[in-house]
Each structure stands twice: as C-alpha cells, then as structure tokens.
Short mmCIF file of C-alpha atoms (C1' of nucleotides) in Angstrom, two decimals:
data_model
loop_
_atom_site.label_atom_id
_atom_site.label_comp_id
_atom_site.label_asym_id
_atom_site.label_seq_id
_atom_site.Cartn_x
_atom_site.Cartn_y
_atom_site.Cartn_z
CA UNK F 1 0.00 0.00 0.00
CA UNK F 2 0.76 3.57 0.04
CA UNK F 3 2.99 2.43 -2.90
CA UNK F 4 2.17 5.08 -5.58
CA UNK F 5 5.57 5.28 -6.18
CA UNK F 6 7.80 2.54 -4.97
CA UNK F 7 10.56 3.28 -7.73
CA UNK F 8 13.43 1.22 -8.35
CA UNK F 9 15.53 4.63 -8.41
CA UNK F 10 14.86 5.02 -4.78
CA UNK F 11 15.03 9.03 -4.96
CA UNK F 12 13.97 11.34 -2.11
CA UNK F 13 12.89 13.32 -4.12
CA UNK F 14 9.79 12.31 -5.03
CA UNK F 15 7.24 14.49 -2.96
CA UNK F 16 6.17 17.45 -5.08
CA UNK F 17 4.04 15.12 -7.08
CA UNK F 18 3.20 13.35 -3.58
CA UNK F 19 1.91 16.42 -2.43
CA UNK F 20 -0.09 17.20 -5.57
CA UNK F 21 -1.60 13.57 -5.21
CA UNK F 22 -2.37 14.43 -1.59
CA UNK F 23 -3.80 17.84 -2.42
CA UNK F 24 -6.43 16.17 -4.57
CA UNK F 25 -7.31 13.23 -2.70
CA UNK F 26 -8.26 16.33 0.59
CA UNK F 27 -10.45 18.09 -2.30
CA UNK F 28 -12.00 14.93 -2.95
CA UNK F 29 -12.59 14.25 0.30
CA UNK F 30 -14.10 17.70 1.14
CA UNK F 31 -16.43 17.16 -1.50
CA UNK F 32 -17.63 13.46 -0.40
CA UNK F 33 -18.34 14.87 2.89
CA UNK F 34 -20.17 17.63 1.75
CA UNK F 35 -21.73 15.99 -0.61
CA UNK F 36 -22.90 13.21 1.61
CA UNK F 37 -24.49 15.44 4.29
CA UNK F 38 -26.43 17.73 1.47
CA UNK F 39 -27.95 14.62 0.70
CA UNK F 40 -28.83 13.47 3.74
CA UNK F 41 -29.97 16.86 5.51
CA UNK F 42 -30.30 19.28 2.36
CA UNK F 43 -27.93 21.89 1.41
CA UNK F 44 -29.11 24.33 3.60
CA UNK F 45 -29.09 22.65 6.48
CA UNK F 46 -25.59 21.61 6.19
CA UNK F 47 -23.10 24.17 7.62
CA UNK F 48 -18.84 24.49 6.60
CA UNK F 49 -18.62 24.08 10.24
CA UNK F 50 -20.42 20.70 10.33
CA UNK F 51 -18.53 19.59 7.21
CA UNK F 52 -15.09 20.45 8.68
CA UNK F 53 -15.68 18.53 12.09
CA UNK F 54 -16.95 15.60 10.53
CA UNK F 55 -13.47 15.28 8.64
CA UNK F 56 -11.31 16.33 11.51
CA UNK F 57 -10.86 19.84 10.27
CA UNK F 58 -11.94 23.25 11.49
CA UNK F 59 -13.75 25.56 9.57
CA UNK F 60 -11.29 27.48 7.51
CA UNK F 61 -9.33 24.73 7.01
CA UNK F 62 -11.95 23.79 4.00
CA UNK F 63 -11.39 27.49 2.49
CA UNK F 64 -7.67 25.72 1.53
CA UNK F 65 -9.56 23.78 -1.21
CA UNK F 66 -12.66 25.87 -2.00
CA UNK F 67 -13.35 29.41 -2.42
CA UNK F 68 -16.97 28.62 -0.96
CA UNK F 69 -19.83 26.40 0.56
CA UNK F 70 -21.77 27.52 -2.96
CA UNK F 71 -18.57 25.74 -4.95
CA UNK F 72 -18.49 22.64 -3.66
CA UNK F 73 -22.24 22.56 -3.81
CA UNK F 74 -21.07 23.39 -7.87
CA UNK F 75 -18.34 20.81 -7.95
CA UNK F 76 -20.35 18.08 -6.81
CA UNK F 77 -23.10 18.75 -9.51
CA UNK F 78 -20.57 18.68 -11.71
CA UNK F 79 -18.80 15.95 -10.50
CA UNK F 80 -22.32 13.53 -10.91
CA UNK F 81 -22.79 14.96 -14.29
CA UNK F 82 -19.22 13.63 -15.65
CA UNK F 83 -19.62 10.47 -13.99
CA UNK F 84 -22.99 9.62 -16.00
CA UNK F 85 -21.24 11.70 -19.67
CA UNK F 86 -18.33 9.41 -18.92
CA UNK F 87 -20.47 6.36 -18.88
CA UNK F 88 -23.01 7.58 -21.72
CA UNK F 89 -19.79 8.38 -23.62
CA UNK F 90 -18.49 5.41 -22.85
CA UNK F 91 -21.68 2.54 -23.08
CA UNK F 92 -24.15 3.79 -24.97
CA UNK F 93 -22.90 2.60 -27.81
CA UNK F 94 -24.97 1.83 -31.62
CA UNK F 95 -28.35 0.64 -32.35
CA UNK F 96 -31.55 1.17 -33.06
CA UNK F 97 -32.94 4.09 -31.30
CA UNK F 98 -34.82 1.45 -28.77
CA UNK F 99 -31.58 -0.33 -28.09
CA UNK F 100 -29.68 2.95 -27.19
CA UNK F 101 -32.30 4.56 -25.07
CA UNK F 102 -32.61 1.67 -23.05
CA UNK F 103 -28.90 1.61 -22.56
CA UNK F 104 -29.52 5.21 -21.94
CA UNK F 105 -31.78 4.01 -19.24
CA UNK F 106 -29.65 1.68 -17.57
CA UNK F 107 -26.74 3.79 -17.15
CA UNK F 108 -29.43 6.14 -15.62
CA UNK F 109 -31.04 4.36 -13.19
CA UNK F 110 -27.97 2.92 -11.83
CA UNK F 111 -26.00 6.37 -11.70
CA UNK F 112 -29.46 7.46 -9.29
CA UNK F 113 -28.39 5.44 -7.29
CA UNK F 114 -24.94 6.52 -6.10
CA UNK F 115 -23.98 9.46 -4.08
CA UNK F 116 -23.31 11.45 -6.79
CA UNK F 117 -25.69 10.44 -9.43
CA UNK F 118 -28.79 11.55 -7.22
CA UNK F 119 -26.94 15.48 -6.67
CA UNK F 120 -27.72 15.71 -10.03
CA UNK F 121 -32.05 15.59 -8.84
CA UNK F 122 -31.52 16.29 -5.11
CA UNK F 123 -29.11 19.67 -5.28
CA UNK F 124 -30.84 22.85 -6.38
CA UNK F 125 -29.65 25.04 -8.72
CA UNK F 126 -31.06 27.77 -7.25
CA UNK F 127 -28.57 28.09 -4.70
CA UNK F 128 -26.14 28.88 -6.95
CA UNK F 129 -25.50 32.10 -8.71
CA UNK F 130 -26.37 32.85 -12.31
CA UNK F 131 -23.02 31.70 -13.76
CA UNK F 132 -22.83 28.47 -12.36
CA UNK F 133 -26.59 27.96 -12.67
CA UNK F 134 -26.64 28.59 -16.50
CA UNK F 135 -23.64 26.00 -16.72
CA UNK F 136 -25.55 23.74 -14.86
CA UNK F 137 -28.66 24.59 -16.70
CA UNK F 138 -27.31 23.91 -20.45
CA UNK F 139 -26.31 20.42 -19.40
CA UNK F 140 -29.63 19.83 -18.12
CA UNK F 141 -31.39 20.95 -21.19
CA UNK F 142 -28.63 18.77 -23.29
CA UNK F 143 -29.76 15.58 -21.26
CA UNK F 144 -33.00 15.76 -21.69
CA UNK F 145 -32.13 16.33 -25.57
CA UNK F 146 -30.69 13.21 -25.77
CA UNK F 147 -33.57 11.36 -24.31
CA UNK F 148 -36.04 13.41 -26.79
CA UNK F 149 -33.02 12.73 -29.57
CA UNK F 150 -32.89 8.54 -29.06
CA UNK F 151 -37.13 8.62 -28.61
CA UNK F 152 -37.02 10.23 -32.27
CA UNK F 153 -34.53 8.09 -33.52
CA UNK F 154 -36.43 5.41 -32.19
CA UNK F 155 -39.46 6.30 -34.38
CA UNK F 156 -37.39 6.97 -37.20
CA UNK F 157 -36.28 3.94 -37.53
CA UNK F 158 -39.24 2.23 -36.68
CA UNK F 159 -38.43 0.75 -33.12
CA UNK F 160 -40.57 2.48 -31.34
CA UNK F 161 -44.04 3.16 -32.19
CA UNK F 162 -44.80 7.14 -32.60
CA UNK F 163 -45.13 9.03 -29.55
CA UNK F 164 -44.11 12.69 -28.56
CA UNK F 165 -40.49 12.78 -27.91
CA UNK F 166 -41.22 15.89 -25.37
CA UNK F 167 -43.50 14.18 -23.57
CA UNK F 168 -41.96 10.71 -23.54
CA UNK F 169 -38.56 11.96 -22.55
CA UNK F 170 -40.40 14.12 -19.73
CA UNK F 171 -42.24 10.97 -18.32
CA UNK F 172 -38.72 8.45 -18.46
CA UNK F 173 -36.81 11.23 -16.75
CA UNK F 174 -39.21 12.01 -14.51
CA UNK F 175 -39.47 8.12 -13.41
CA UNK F 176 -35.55 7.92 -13.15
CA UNK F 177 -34.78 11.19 -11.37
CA UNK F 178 -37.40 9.86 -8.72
CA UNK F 179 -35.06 6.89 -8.14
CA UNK F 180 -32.78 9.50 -6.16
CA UNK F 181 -35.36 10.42 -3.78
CA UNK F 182 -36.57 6.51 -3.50
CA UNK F 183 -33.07 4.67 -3.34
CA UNK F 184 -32.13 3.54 -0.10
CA UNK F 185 -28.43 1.55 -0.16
CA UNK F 186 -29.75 -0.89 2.14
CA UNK F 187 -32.93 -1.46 0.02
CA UNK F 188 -33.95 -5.26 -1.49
CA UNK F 189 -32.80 -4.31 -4.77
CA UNK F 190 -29.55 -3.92 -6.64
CA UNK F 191 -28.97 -1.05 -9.23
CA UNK F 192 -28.30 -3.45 -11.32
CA UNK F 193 -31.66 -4.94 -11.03
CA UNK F 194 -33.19 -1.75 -10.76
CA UNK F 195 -31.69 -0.35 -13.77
CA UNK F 196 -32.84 -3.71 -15.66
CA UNK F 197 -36.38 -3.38 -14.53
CA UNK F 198 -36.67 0.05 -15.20
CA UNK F 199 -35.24 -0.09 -18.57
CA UNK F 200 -37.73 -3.06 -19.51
CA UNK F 201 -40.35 -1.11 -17.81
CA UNK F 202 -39.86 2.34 -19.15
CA UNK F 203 -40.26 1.25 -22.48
CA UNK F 204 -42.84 -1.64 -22.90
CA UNK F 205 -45.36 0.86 -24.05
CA UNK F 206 -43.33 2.39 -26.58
CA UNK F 207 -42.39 -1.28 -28.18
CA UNK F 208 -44.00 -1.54 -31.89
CA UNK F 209 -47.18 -3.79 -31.52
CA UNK F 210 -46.33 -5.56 -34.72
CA UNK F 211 -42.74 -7.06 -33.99
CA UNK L 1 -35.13 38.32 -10.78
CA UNK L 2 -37.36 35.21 -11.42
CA UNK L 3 -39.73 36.96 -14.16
CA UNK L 4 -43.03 37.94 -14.52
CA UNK L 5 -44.55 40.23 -11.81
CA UNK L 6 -47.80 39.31 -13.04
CA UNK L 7 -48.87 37.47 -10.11
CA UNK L 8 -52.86 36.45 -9.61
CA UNK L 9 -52.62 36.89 -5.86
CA UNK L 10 -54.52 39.64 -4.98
CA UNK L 11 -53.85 41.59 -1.69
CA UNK L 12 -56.42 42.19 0.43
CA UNK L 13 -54.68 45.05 1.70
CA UNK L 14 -53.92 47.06 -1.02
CA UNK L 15 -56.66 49.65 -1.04
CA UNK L 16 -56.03 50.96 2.44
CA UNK L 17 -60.10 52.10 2.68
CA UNK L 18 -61.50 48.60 2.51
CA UNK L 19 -59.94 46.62 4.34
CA UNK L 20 -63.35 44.97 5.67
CA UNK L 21 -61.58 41.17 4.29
CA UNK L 22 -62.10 38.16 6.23
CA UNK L 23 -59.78 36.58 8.51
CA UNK L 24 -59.78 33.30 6.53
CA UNK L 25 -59.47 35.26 3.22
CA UNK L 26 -56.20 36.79 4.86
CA UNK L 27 -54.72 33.62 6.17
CA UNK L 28 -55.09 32.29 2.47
CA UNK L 29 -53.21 35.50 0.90
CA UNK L 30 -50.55 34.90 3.08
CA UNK L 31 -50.70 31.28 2.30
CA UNK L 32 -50.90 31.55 -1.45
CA UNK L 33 -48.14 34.48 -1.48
CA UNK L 34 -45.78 32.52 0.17
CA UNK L 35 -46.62 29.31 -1.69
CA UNK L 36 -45.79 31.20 -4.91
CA UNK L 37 -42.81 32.44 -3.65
CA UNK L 38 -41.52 29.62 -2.11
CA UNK L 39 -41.93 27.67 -5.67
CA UNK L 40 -40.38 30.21 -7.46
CA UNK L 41 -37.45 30.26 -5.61
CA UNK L 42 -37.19 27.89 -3.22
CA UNK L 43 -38.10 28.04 0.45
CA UNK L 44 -34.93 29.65 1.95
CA UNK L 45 -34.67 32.37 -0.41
CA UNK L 46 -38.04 33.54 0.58
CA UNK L 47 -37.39 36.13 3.76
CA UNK L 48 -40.79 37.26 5.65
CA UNK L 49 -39.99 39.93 4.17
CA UNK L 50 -40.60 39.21 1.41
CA UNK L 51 -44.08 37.56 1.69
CA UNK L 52 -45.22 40.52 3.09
CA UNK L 53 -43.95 43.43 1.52
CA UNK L 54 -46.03 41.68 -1.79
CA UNK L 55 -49.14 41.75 0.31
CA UNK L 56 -48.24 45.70 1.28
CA UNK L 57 -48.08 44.48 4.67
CA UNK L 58 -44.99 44.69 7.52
CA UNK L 59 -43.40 41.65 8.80
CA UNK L 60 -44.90 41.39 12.04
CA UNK L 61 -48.41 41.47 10.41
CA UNK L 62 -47.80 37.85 9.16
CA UNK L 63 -47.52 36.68 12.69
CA UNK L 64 -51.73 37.78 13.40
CA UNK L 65 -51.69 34.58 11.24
CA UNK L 66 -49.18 31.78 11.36
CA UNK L 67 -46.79 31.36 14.04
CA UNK L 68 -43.58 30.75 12.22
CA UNK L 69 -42.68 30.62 8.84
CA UNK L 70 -42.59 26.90 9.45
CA UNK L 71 -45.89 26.43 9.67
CA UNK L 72 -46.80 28.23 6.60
CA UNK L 73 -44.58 25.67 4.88
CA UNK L 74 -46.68 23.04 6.64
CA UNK L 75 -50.13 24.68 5.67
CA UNK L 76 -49.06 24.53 2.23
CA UNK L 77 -48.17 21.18 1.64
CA UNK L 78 -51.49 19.91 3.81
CA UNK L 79 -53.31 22.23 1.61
CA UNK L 80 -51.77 20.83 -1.30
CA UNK L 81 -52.49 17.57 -0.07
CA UNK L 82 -56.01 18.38 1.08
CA UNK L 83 -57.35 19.43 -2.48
CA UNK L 84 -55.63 16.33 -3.65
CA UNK L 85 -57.52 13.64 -1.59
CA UNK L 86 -60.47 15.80 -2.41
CA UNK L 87 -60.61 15.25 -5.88
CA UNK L 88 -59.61 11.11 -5.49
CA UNK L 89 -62.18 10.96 -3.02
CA UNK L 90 -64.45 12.19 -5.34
CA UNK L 91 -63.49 11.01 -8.49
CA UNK L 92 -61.71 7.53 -8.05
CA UNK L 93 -64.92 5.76 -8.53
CA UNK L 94 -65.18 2.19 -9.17
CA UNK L 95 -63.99 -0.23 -11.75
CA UNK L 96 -61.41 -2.28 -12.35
CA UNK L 97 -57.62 -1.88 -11.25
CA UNK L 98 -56.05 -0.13 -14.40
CA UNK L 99 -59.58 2.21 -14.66
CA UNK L 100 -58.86 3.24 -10.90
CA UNK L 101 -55.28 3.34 -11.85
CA UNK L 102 -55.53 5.73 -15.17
CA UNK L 103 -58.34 7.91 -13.28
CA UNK L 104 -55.92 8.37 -10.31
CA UNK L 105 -52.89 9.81 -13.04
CA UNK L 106 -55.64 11.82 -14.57
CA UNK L 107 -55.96 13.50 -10.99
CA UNK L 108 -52.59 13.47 -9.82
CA UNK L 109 -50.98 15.12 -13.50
CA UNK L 110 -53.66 17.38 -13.27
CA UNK L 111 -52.82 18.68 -9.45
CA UNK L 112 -49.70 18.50 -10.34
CA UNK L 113 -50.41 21.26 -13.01
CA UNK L 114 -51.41 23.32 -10.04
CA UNK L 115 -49.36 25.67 -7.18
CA UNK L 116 -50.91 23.75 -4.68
CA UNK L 117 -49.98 20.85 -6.34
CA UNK L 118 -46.13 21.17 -6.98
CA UNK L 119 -45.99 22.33 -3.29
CA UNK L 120 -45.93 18.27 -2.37
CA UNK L 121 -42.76 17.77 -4.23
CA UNK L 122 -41.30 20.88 -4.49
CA UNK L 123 -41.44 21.98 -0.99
CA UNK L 124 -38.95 19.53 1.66
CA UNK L 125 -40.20 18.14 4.46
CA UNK L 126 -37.13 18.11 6.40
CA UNK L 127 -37.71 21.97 6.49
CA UNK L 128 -40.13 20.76 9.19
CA UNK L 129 -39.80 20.30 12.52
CA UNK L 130 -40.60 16.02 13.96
CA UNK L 131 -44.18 16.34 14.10
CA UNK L 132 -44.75 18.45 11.12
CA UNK L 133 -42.65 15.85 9.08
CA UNK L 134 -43.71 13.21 10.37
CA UNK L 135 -47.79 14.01 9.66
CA UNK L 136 -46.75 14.42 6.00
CA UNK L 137 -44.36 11.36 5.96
CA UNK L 138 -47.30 9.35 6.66
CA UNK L 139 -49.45 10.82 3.93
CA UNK L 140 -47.08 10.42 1.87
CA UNK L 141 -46.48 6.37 2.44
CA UNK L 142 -50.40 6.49 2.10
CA UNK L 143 -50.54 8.12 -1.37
CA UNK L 144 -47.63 5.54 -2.11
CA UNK L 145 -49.83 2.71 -0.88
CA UNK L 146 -52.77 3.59 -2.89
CA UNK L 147 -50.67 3.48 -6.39
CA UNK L 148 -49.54 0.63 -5.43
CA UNK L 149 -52.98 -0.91 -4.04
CA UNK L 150 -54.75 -0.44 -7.00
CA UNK L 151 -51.55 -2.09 -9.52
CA UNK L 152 -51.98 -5.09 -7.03
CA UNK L 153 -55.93 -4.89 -7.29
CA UNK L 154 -55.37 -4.53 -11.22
CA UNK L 155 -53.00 -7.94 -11.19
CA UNK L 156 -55.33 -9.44 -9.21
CA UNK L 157 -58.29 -9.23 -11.45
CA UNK L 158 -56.53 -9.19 -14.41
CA UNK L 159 -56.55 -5.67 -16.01
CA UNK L 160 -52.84 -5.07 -15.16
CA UNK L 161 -50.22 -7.82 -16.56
CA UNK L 162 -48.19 -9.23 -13.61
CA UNK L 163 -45.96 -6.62 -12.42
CA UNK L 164 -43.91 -5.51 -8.99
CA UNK L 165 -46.51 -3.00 -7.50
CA UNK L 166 -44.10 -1.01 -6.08
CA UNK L 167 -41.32 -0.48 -8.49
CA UNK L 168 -44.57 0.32 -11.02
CA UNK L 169 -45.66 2.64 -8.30
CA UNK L 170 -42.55 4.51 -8.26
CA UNK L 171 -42.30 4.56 -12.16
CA UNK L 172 -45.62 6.26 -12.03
CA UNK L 173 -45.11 8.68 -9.25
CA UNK L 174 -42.09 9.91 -10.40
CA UNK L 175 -43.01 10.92 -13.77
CA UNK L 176 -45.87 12.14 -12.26
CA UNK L 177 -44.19 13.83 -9.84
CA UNK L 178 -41.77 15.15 -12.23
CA UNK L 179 -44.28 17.42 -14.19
CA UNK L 180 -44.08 19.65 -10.91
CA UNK L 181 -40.47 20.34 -12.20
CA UNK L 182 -41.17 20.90 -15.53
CA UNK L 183 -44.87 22.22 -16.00
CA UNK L 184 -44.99 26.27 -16.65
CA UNK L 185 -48.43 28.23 -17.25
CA UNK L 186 -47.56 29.10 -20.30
CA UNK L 187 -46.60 26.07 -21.93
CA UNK L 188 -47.83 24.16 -25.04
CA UNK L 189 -50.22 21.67 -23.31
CA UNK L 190 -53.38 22.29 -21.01
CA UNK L 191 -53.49 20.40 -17.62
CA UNK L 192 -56.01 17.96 -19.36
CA UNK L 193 -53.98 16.97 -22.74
CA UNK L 194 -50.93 16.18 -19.99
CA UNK L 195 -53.14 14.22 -17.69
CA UNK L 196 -54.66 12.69 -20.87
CA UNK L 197 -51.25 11.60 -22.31
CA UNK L 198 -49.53 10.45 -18.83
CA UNK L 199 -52.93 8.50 -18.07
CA UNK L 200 -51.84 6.93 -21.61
CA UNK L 201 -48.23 6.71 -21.12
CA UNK L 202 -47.90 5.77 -17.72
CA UNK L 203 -50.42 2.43 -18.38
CA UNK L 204 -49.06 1.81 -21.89
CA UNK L 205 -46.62 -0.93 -20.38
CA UNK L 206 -48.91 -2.44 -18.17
CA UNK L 207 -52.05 -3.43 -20.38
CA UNK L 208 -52.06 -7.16 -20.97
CA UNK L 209 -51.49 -8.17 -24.54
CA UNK L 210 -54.39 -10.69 -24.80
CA UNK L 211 -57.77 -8.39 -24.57
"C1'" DA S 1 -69.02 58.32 24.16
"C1'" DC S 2 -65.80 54.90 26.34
"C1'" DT S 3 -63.71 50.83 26.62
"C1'" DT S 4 -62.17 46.49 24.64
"C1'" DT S 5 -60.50 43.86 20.99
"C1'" DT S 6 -58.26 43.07 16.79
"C1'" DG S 7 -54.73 43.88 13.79
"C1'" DA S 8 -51.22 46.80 12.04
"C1'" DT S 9 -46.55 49.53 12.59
"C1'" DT S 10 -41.94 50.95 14.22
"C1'" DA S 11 -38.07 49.61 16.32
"C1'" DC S 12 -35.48 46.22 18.02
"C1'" DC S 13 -33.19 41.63 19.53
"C1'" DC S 14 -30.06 37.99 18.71
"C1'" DA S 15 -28.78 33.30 17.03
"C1'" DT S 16 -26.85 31.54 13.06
"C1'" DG S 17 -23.38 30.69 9.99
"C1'" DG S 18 -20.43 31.99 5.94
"C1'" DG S 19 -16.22 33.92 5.53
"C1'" DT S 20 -11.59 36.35 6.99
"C1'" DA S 21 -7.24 37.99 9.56
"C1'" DA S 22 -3.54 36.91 12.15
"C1'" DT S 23 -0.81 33.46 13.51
"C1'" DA S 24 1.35 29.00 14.23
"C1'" DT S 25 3.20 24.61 12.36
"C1'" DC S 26 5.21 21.47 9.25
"C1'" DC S 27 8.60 20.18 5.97
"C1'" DA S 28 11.56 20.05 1.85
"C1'" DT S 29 15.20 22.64 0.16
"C1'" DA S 30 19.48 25.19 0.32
"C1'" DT P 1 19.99 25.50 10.77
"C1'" DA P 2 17.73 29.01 8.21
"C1'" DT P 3 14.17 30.06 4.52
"C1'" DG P 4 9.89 29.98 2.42
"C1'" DG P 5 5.72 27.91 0.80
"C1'" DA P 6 1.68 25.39 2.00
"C1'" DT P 7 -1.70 24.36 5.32
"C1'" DA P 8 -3.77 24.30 9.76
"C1'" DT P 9 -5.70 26.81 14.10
"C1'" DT P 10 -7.70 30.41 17.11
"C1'" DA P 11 -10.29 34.22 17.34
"C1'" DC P 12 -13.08 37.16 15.22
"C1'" DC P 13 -16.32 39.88 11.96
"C1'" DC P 14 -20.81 40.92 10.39
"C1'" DA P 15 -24.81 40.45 7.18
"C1'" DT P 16 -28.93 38.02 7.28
"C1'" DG P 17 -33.36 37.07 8.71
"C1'" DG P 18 -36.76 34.89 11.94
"C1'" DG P 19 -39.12 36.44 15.62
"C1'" DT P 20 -40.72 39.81 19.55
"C1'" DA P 21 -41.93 44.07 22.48
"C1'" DA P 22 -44.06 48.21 22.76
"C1'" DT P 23 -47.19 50.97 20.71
"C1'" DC P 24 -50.89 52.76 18.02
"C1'" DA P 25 -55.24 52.93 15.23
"C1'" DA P 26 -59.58 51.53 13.85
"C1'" DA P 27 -63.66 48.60 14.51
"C1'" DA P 28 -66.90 46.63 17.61
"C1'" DG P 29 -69.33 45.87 21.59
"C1'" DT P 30 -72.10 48.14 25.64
#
DNA sequence: ACTTTTGATTACCCATGGGTAATATCCATA
DNA sequence: TATGGATATTACCCATGGGTAATCAAAAGT
C-alpha cells in the first residue's frame, strides 16, 4: 500500500508530485463529505462548520480547497454529471434508437443510485448564482435532448411506435430522477436490477405492436 | 429576478379604505403568497420579508396569522395535499384496477399542473420540525400505498399484466411527480392533454397483450 | 361616548453561519 | 539551521433574517 511510487531509483525526491496527489485526494474528500451530508440533511441545512468537524478539520481549514460552501455545492453537480457523460460516452454505444435509449436508461437508473448520481435531482440550482446555474442549466437541457433525440430516432427507424419525444422523454426522466429520492443503499434491490427493470419497464409501451 | 410580476394573488390590503376582508381570506393570501414564492425560488430564499412586503403588509403582520414561517410551509403542503384527496375521493370511482389506476394519473398530472400541487414535491419536508414531518411522511407512504394498491388490485383481477406493484408505483409517481419540475403556465399543453397523455403513457406498459 | 378587541406599525433583539485575519506549524530545500 | 511555501488553528467579523416588544389605530361591543 501507500505504494504510488515505490521506484526502483529510490530518490527522495519524489514528494512534489506526492503532495499534488495528496492535495487532490483532501479536495475529494471535502467534497464526499459535503456531498454526503447535502444529501442526507439538504444543502441548507448543512453548515462548513459541520462539514469540517466531521473530517477532523476546522472551519477554515476547508477554504484551503474551496473558495466557498456555494462551490463545492457546484463541484459536486458537476462531478455527478461527468460520472454519468463518462459512462453515456463510454456505453451507450450503436443501435436502433430502442436499443440505445434503453442503454440510456440503464446507465441512468444505476448512476441514481450513487452518491453522486442523485446530486444531479436532489441539489438545487437555485442556490447557486447565475453563472454556475446557467452551466448547470445547459447540461440539463442537453440531457433531456438526448432522451427526446434517441425517442425520435427510435421512431425513425421504426423501433418504437410514434409518440411525442417531449413528452416521452419528460415521463422516463421524470421516473428515473425519482429513483434518487426513493433509493435507499440498504434497500432489497440492486442497481443493477433496478436499472434492468426500469429499462424493460420504461419502455414496454413504446415497443411496436407488430414485432 | 425570477420573471413575470404578473402574479394572480390579490392583496387584500392594497386599497387601504377597505380593508373589511375576512380573517380566513387573509390567512389564504398569506398562504398563497408565500406558496408562490416559495416555488419560485425555493423556500430559503423567501425572507418574511418578502411575503409581506407583496401583500403591502410589515413583517410582524404575518404573525396575526401563522406562528412561524414553518408552519406556513406546513399549511401549504397539507393544503396541497387536502385538495388532492379531495378530488380522489371524489373522483376515483369504481372499476377495475387499471380504470382506478388511469383515473388516479388523470388526478394526480392534473394537481400536479397546479401551485398547490407542486408544493408536495417541491417543498422539503425536512424543512419541518418532527411532528410536522412526520404528519406528512405518513401521507405520503399512504398516497404511495394507494398506487400501489390499485396495480396489485389490477394484477389481481386481471386488467394489469403481472408486475412488482411497487417499483410500477414509483415509475408512475415519479413521472408524475416530475411534471411539478417541468410544467410552466404558459406552456404548449393544457393540464387535461398532460393528464390525458400520462394516463396513456404511464399504463401503456402495463395493459395485458391478450384483450 | 368609552372601553375592549383586533390587527397593524416601528423599532429592536439575537442566534446563526459563511467567511476572513492573524498566527502558528510542518517540511523540503538550500 | 535558516528560509519559504503550504496548510492548519484560534479568534473574530458581520450580514442576514426569523421572531418579539411596545405601541398605536380603527372597529366593535355596551
């Protein structure tokens, strides 16, 4: 352990990028903690004081790796939305449109149901100011594009019957953000199987009739 | 800035001269002011203020009324609640599980479309003190039980193909749920075409094939 | 008319909590 | 062993905002 860099040039001089390593890995660890308790309690219930004790900190100790209580709440947003780009990037893959949204789906319902997946339903954007809230905002609007963009692929190319992307993409999204405010990780289901169920279930009545 | 100042709440104190209002009509314009606000921009960044500067009133007027800001939060979401139950009461009727089932979306999207009706998912419970929360905890677990009472009723006598009542329940409610997030006045669809389509949408998957 | 009640106002209190200043400590480098 | 950068601590500031006390004005009862 602790072996990040067990060289065979046995140098001493290793620590700047130690420290840089280290550096992170506090940030990180800020932002877990933070992140955690705005879950559990709700941002504003939460205060820097609260977050530093719990990691065996004071107070402006914190201010060492964030300019303030509204950044981290920004960084952890942001931190849930590259998670799930990273995996949509990543898994979603070709197909008909059918095949990728329910991909789309999976990846969705499981990210819900990890720390971070659910600050992207369960932290409001409101408590941030305009800049951060418009960056926030425009990745919203681009995720539910992509649901409305695989529903009209989907009818395109004749996997799934037609239906109003709008209002299709509004009613999946609105059934997998809810996961976040549902999931429990001591709950009788896995994310796996919750992601499987939910990506049969969210689209048996879009299916073509006719096979 | 959070847009237009056209706002249908009408103060009962604006022309100084009459102010021969009710009590009860008073308690509501505080209720309804602060209901707006608080969905607009979320409960903490409404002050008192606030609420009662709109209603051409001073701070300490508000307290004639409620108690604590609190309990305007509560008397919302009960409200909210109230008008709810109202309606299924009224309008569940009888029939089999998936009838029951689409009439209770019908109602729900509908509220939903409503002020009073985002204020039970927009507005957070652990804003509350124990006994507040706890009182809308439990009607919440009861509105949970009734979705997924009348899937189960719908299995049973065969309206509904076999499904797990309560991750169908919380496919439902969420998208339901969800239209509090995304529903504005002035948007393309009247209450009734989204409770239409959801009452479709939502049941679309659940219909058996034979029939 | 006179007193009581209701409801509004002005002026204030004060707990909370985000954020900062001054300072101390640690540690690799020279 | 002295220097300097990074990071932690103690002690503090102060804006915010929920809530109250004292007071006043207009209905309403008698």
């Amino acid at each position: 352990m602790t072996g990040s860099a067990a060289n065979e040039n046995a140098s001493p001089w290793l620590p700047v990028e130690d420290r840089e390593k280290a550096r992170d890995q506090k940030i990180e660890a800020v932002q877990d903690m933070a992140l955690t308790l705005f879950i559990e309690q709700g941002y504003h219930h939460v205060t820097m004081n609260e977050v530093a004790e719990r990691l065996n900190v004071t107070k402006p100790a914190l201010y060492n790796y964030f300019r303030s209580k509204e950044d981290i709440l920004y960084s952890c947003w942001m931190s849930g939305h590259e998670r799930l780009q990273q995996r949509v990037g990543a898994e979603l893959g070709e197909g008909s449109g059918l095949a990728r949204l329910r991909r789309l789906i999976r990846i969705y319902a499981e990210t819900m149901t990890t720390t971070y997946g659910k600050s992207l339903v369960l932290l409001d954007d409101r408590d941030l100011d305009e800049i951060n809230r418009r960056a926030i905002l425009e990745r919203k609007r681009n995720l539910d594009g992509l649901f409305r963009k695989l529903i009209a692929d989907g009818v395109a190319d004749g996997s799934i019957r037609p239906t109003d992307p709008r209002m299709a993409a509004f009613a999946i999204a609105g059934a997998l953000n809810w996961i976040g405010h549902w999931h429990r990780v001591d709950g009788p289901m896995t994310p796996e199987k919750i992601a499987e169920d939910f990506a049969q279930r969210l689209t048996a009545g879009l299916e073509r009739d006719d096979g």
